[in-house]
mmCIF file of N, CA, C and O in Angstrom:
data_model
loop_
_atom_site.group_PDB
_atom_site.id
_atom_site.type_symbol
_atom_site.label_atom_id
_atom_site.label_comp_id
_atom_site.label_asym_id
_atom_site.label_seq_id
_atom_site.Cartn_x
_atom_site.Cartn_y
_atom_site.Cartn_z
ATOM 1 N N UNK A 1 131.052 316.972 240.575
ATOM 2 C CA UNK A 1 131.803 317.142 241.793
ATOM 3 C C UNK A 1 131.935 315.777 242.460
ATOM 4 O O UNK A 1 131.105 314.928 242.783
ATOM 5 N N UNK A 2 133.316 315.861 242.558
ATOM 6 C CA UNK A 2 133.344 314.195 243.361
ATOM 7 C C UNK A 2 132.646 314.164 245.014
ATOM 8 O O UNK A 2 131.914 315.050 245.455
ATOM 9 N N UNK A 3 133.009 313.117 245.652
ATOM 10 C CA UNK A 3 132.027 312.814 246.664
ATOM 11 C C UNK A 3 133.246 313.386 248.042
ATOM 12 O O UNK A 3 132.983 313.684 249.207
ATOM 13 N N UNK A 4 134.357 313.374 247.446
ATOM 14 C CA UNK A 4 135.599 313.976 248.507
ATOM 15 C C UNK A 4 135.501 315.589 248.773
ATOM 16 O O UNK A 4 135.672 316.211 249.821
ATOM 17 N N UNK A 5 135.122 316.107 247.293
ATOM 18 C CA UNK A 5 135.039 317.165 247.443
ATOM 19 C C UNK A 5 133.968 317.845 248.639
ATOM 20 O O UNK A 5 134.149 318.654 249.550
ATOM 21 N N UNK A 6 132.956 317.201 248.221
ATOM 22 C CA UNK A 6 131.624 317.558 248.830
ATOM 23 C C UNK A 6 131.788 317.438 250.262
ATOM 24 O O UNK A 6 131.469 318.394 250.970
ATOM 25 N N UNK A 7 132.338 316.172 250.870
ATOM 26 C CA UNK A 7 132.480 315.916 252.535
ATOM 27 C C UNK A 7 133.698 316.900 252.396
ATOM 28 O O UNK A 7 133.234 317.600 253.296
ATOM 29 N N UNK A 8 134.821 317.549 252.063
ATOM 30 C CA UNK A 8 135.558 318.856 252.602
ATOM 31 C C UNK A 8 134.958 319.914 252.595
ATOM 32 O O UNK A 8 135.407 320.859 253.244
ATOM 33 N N UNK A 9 133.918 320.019 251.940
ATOM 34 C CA UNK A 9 133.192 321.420 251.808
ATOM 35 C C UNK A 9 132.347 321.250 253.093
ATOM 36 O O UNK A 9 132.635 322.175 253.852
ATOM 37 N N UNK A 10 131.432 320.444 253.626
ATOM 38 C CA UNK A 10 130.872 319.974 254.549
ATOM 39 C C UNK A 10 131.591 319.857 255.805
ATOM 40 O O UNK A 10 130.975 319.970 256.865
ATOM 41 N N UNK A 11 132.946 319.623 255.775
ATOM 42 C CA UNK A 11 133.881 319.570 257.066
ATOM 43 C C UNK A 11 134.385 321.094 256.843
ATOM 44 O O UNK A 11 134.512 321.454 258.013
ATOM 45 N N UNK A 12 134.607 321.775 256.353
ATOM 46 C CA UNK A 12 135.017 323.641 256.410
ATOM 47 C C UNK A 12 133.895 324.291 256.573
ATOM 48 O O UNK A 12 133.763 325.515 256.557
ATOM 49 N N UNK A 13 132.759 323.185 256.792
ATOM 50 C CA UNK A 13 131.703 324.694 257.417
ATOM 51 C C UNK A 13 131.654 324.475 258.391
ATOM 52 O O UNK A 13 131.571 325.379 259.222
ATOM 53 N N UNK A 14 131.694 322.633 258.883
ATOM 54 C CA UNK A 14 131.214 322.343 260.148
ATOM 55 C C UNK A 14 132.579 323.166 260.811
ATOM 56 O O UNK A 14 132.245 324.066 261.581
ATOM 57 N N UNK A 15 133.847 323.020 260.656
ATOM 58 C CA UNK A 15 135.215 323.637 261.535
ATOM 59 C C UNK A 15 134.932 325.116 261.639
ATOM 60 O O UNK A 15 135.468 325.756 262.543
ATOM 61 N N UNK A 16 133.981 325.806 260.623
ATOM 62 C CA UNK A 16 134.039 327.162 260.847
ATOM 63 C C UNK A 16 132.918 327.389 261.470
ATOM 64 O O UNK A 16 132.857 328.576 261.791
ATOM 65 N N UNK A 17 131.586 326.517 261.931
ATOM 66 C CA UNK A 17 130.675 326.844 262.671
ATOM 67 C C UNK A 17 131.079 326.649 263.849
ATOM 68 O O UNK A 17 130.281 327.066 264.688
ATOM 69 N N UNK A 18 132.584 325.884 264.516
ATOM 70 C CA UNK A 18 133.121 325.405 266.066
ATOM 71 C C UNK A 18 133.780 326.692 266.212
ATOM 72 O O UNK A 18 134.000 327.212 267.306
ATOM 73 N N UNK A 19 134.179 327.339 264.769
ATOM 74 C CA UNK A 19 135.545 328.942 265.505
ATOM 75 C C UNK A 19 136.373 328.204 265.057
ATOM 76 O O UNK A 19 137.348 328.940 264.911
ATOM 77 N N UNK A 20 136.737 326.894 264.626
ATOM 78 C CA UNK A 20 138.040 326.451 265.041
ATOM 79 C C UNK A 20 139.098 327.381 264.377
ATOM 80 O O UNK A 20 138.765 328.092 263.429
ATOM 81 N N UNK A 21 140.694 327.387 264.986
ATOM 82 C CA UNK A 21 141.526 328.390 264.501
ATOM 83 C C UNK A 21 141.903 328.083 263.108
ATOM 84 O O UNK A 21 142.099 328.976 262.284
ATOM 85 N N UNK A 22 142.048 326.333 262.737
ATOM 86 C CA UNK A 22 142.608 325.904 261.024
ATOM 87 C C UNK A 22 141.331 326.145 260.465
ATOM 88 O O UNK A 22 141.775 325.837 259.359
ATOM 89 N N UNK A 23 140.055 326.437 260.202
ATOM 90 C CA UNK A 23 138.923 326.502 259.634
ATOM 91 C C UNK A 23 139.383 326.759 258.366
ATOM 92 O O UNK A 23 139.873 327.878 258.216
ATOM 93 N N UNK A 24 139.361 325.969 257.330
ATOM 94 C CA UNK A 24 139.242 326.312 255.685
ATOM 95 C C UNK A 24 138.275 326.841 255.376
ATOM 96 O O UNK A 24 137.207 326.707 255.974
ATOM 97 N N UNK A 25 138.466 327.580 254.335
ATOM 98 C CA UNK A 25 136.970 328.183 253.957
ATOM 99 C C UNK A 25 136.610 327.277 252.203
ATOM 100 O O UNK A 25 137.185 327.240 251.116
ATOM 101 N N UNK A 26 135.601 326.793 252.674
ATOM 102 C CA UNK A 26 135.066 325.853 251.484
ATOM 103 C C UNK A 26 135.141 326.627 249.835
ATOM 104 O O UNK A 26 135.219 327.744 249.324
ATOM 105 N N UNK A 27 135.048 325.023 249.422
ATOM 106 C CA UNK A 27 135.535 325.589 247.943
ATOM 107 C C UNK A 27 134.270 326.291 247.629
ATOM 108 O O UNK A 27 133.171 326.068 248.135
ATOM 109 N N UNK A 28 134.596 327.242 246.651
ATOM 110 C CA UNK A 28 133.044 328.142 246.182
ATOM 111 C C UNK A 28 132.809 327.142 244.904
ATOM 112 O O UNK A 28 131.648 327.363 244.559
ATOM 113 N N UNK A 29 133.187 326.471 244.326
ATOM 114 C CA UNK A 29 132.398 325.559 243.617
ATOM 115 C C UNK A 29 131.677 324.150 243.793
ATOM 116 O O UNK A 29 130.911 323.570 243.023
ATOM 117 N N UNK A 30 132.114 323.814 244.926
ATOM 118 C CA UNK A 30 131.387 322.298 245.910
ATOM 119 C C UNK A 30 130.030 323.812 245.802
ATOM 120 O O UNK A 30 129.276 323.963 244.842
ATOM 121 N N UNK A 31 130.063 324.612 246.894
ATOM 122 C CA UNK A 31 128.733 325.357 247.502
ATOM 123 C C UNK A 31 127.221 325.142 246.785
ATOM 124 O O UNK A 31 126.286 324.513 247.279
ATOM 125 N N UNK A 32 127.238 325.879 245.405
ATOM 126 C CA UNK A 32 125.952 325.253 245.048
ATOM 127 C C UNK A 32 125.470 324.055 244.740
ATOM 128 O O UNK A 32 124.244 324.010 244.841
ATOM 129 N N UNK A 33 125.967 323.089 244.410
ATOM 130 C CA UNK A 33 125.626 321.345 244.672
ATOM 131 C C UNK A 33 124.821 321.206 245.676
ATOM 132 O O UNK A 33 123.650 320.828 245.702
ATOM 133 N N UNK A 34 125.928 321.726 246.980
ATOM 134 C CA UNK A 34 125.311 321.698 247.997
ATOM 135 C C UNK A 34 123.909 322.153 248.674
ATOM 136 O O UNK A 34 123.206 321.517 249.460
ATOM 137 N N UNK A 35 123.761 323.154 248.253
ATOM 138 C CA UNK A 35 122.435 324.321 248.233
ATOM 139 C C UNK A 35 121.558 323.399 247.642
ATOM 140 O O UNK A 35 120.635 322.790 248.184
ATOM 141 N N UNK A 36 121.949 323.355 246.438
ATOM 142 C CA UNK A 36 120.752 322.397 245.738
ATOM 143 C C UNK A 36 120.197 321.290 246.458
ATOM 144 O O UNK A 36 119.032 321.203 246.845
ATOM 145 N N UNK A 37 121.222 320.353 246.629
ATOM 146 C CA UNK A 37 120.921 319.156 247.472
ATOM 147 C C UNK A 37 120.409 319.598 249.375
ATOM 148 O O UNK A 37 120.332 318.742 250.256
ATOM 149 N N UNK A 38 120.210 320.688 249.527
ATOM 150 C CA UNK A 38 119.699 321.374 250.424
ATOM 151 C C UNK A 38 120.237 320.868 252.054
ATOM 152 O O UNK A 38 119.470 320.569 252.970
ATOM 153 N N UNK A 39 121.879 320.868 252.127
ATOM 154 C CA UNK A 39 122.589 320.411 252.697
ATOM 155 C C UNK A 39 123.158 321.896 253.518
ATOM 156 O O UNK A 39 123.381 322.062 254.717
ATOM 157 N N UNK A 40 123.259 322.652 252.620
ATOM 158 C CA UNK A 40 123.598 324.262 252.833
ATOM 159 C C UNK A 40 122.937 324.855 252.381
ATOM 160 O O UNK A 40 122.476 324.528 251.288
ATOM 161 N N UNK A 41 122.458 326.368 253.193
ATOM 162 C CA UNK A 41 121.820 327.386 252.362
ATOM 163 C C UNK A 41 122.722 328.583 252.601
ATOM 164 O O UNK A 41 123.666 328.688 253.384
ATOM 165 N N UNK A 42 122.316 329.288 251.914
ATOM 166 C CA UNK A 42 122.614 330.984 251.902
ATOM 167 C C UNK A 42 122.976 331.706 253.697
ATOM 168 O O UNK A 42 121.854 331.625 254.197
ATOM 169 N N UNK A 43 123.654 332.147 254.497
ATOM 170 C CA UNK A 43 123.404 332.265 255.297
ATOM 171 C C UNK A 43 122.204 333.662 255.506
ATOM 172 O O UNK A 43 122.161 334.517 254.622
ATOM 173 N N UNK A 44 121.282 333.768 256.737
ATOM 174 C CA UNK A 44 120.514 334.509 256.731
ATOM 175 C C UNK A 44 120.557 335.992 256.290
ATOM 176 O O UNK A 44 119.984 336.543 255.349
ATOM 177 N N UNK A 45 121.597 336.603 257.456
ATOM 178 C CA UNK A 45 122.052 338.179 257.288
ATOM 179 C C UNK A 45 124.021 337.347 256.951
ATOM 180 O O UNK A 45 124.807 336.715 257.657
ATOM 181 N N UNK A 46 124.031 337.949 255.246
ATOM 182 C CA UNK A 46 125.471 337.847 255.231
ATOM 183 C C UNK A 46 126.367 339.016 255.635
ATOM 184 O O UNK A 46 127.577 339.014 255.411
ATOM 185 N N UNK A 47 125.910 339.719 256.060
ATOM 186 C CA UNK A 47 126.606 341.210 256.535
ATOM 187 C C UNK A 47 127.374 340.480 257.993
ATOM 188 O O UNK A 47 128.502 340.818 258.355
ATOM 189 N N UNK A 48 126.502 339.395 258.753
ATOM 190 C CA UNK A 48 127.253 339.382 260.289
ATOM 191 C C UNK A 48 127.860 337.629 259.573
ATOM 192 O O UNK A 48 128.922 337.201 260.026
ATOM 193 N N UNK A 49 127.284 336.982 258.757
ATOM 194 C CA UNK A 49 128.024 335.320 258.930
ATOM 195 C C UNK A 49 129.355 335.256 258.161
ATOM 196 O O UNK A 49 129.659 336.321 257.626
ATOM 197 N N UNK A 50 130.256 334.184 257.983
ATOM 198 C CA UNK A 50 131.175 333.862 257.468
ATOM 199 C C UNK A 50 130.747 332.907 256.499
ATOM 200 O O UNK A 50 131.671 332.096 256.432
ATOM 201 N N UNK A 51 130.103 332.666 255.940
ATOM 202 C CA UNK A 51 129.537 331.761 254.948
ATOM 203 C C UNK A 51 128.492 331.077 254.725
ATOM 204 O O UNK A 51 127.620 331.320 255.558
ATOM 205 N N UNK A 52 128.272 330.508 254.146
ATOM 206 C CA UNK A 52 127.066 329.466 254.211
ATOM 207 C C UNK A 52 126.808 328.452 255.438
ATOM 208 O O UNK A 52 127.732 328.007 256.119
ATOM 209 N N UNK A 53 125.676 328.188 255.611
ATOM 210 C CA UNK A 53 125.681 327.177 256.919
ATOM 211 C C UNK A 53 124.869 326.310 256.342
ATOM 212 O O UNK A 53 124.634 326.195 255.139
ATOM 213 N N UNK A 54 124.381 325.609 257.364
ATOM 214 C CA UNK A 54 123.684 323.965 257.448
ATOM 215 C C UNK A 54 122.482 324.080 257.123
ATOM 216 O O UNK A 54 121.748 324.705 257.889
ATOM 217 N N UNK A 55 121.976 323.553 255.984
ATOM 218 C CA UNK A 55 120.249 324.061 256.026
ATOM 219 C C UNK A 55 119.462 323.758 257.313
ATOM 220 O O UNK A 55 118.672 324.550 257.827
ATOM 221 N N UNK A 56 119.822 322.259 257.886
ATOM 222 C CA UNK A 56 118.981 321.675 258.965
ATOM 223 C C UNK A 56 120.082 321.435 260.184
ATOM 224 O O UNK A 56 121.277 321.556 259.917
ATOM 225 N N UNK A 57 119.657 321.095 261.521
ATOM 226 C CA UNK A 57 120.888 320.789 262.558
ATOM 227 C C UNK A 57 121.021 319.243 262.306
ATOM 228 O O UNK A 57 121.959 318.599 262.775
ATOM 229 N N UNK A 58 119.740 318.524 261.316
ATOM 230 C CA UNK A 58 120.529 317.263 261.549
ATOM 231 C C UNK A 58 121.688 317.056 260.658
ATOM 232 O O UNK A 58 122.305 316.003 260.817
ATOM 233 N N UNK A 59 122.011 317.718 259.922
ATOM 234 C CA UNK A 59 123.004 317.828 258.525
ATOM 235 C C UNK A 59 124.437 318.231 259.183
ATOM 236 O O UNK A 59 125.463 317.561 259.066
ATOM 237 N N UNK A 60 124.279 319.757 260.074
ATOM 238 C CA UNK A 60 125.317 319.939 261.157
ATOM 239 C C UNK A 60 125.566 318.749 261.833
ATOM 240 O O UNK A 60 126.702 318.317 261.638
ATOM 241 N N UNK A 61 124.553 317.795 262.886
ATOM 242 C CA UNK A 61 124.852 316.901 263.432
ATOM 243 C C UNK A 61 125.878 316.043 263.076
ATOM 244 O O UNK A 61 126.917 315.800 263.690
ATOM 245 N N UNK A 62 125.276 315.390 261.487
ATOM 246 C CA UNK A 62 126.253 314.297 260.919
ATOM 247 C C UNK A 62 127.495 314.749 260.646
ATOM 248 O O UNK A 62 128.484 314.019 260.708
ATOM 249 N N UNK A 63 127.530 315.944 260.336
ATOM 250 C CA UNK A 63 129.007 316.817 259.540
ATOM 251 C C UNK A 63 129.702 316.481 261.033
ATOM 252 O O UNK A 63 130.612 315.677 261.237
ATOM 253 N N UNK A 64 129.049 317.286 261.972
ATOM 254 C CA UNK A 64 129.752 317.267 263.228
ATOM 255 C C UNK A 64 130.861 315.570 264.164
ATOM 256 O O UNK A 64 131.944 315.414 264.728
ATOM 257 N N UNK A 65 129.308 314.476 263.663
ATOM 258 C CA UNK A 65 130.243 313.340 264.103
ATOM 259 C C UNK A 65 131.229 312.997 262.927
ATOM 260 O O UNK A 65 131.845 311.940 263.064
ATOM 261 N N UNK A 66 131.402 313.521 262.116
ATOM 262 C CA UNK A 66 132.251 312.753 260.752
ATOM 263 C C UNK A 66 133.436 313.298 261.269
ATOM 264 O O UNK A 66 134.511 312.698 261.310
ATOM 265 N N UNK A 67 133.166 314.795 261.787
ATOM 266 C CA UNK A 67 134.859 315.535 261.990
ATOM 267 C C UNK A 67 135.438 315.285 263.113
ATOM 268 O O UNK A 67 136.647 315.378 263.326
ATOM 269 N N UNK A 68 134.587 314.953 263.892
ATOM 270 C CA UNK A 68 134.941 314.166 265.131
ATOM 271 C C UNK A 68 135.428 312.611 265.387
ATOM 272 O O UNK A 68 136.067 312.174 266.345
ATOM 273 N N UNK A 69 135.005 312.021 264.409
ATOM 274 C CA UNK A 69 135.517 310.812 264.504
ATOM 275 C C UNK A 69 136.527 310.118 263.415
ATOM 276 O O UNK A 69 136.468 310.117 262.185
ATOM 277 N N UNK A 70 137.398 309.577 264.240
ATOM 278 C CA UNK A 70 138.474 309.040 264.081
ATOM 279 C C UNK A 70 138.574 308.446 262.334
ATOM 280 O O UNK A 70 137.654 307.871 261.753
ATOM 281 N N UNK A 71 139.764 308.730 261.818
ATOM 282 C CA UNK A 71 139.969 308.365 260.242
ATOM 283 C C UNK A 71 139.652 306.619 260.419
ATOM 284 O O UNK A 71 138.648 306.048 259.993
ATOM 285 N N UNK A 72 140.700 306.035 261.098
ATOM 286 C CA UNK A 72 140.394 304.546 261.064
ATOM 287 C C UNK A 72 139.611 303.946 262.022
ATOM 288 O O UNK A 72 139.794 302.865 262.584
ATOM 289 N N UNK A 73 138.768 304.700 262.152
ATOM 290 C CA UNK A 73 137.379 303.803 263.205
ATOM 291 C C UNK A 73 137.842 303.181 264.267
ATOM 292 O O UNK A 73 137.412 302.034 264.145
ATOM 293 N N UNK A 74 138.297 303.227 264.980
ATOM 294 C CA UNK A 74 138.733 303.442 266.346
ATOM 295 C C UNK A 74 138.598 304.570 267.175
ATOM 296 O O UNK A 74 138.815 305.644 266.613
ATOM 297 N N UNK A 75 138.262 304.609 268.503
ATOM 298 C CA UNK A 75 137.906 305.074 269.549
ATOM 299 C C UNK A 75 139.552 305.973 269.597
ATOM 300 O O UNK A 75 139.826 306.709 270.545
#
């Protein structure tokens, strides 16, 4: 799995943990990489979540400033 793939799978959870309305839903083959590398887990009760989430909040954190900040590094 390339390294593009992995940060879109990582930006469609973080957009679907905000609600946002464009939220992609991540590729199902990035997902276990991810798990493994313990970036995402399983969500707890899948009966109430929409997918997998963040294993840790600092993992959300970083996902969170990546989608937030600007493509060409500028303010």
């Amino acid at each position: 799995m390339s390294a593009e793939d992995r940060e879109q799978a990582v930006l469609a959870v973080a957009r679907r943990a905000l609600k946002l309305p464009d939220s992609p839903s991540a590729i199902g083959a990035s997902l276990p990489p991810l798990r493994f590398d313990a970036v995402l887990r399983a969500p707890a009760n899948p009966a109430f979540a929409a997918g997998d989430e963040f294993a840790m909040d600092l993992m959300r954190d970083f996902a969170l400033c990546r989608l937030f900040s600007p493509k060409d590094g500028r303010p």
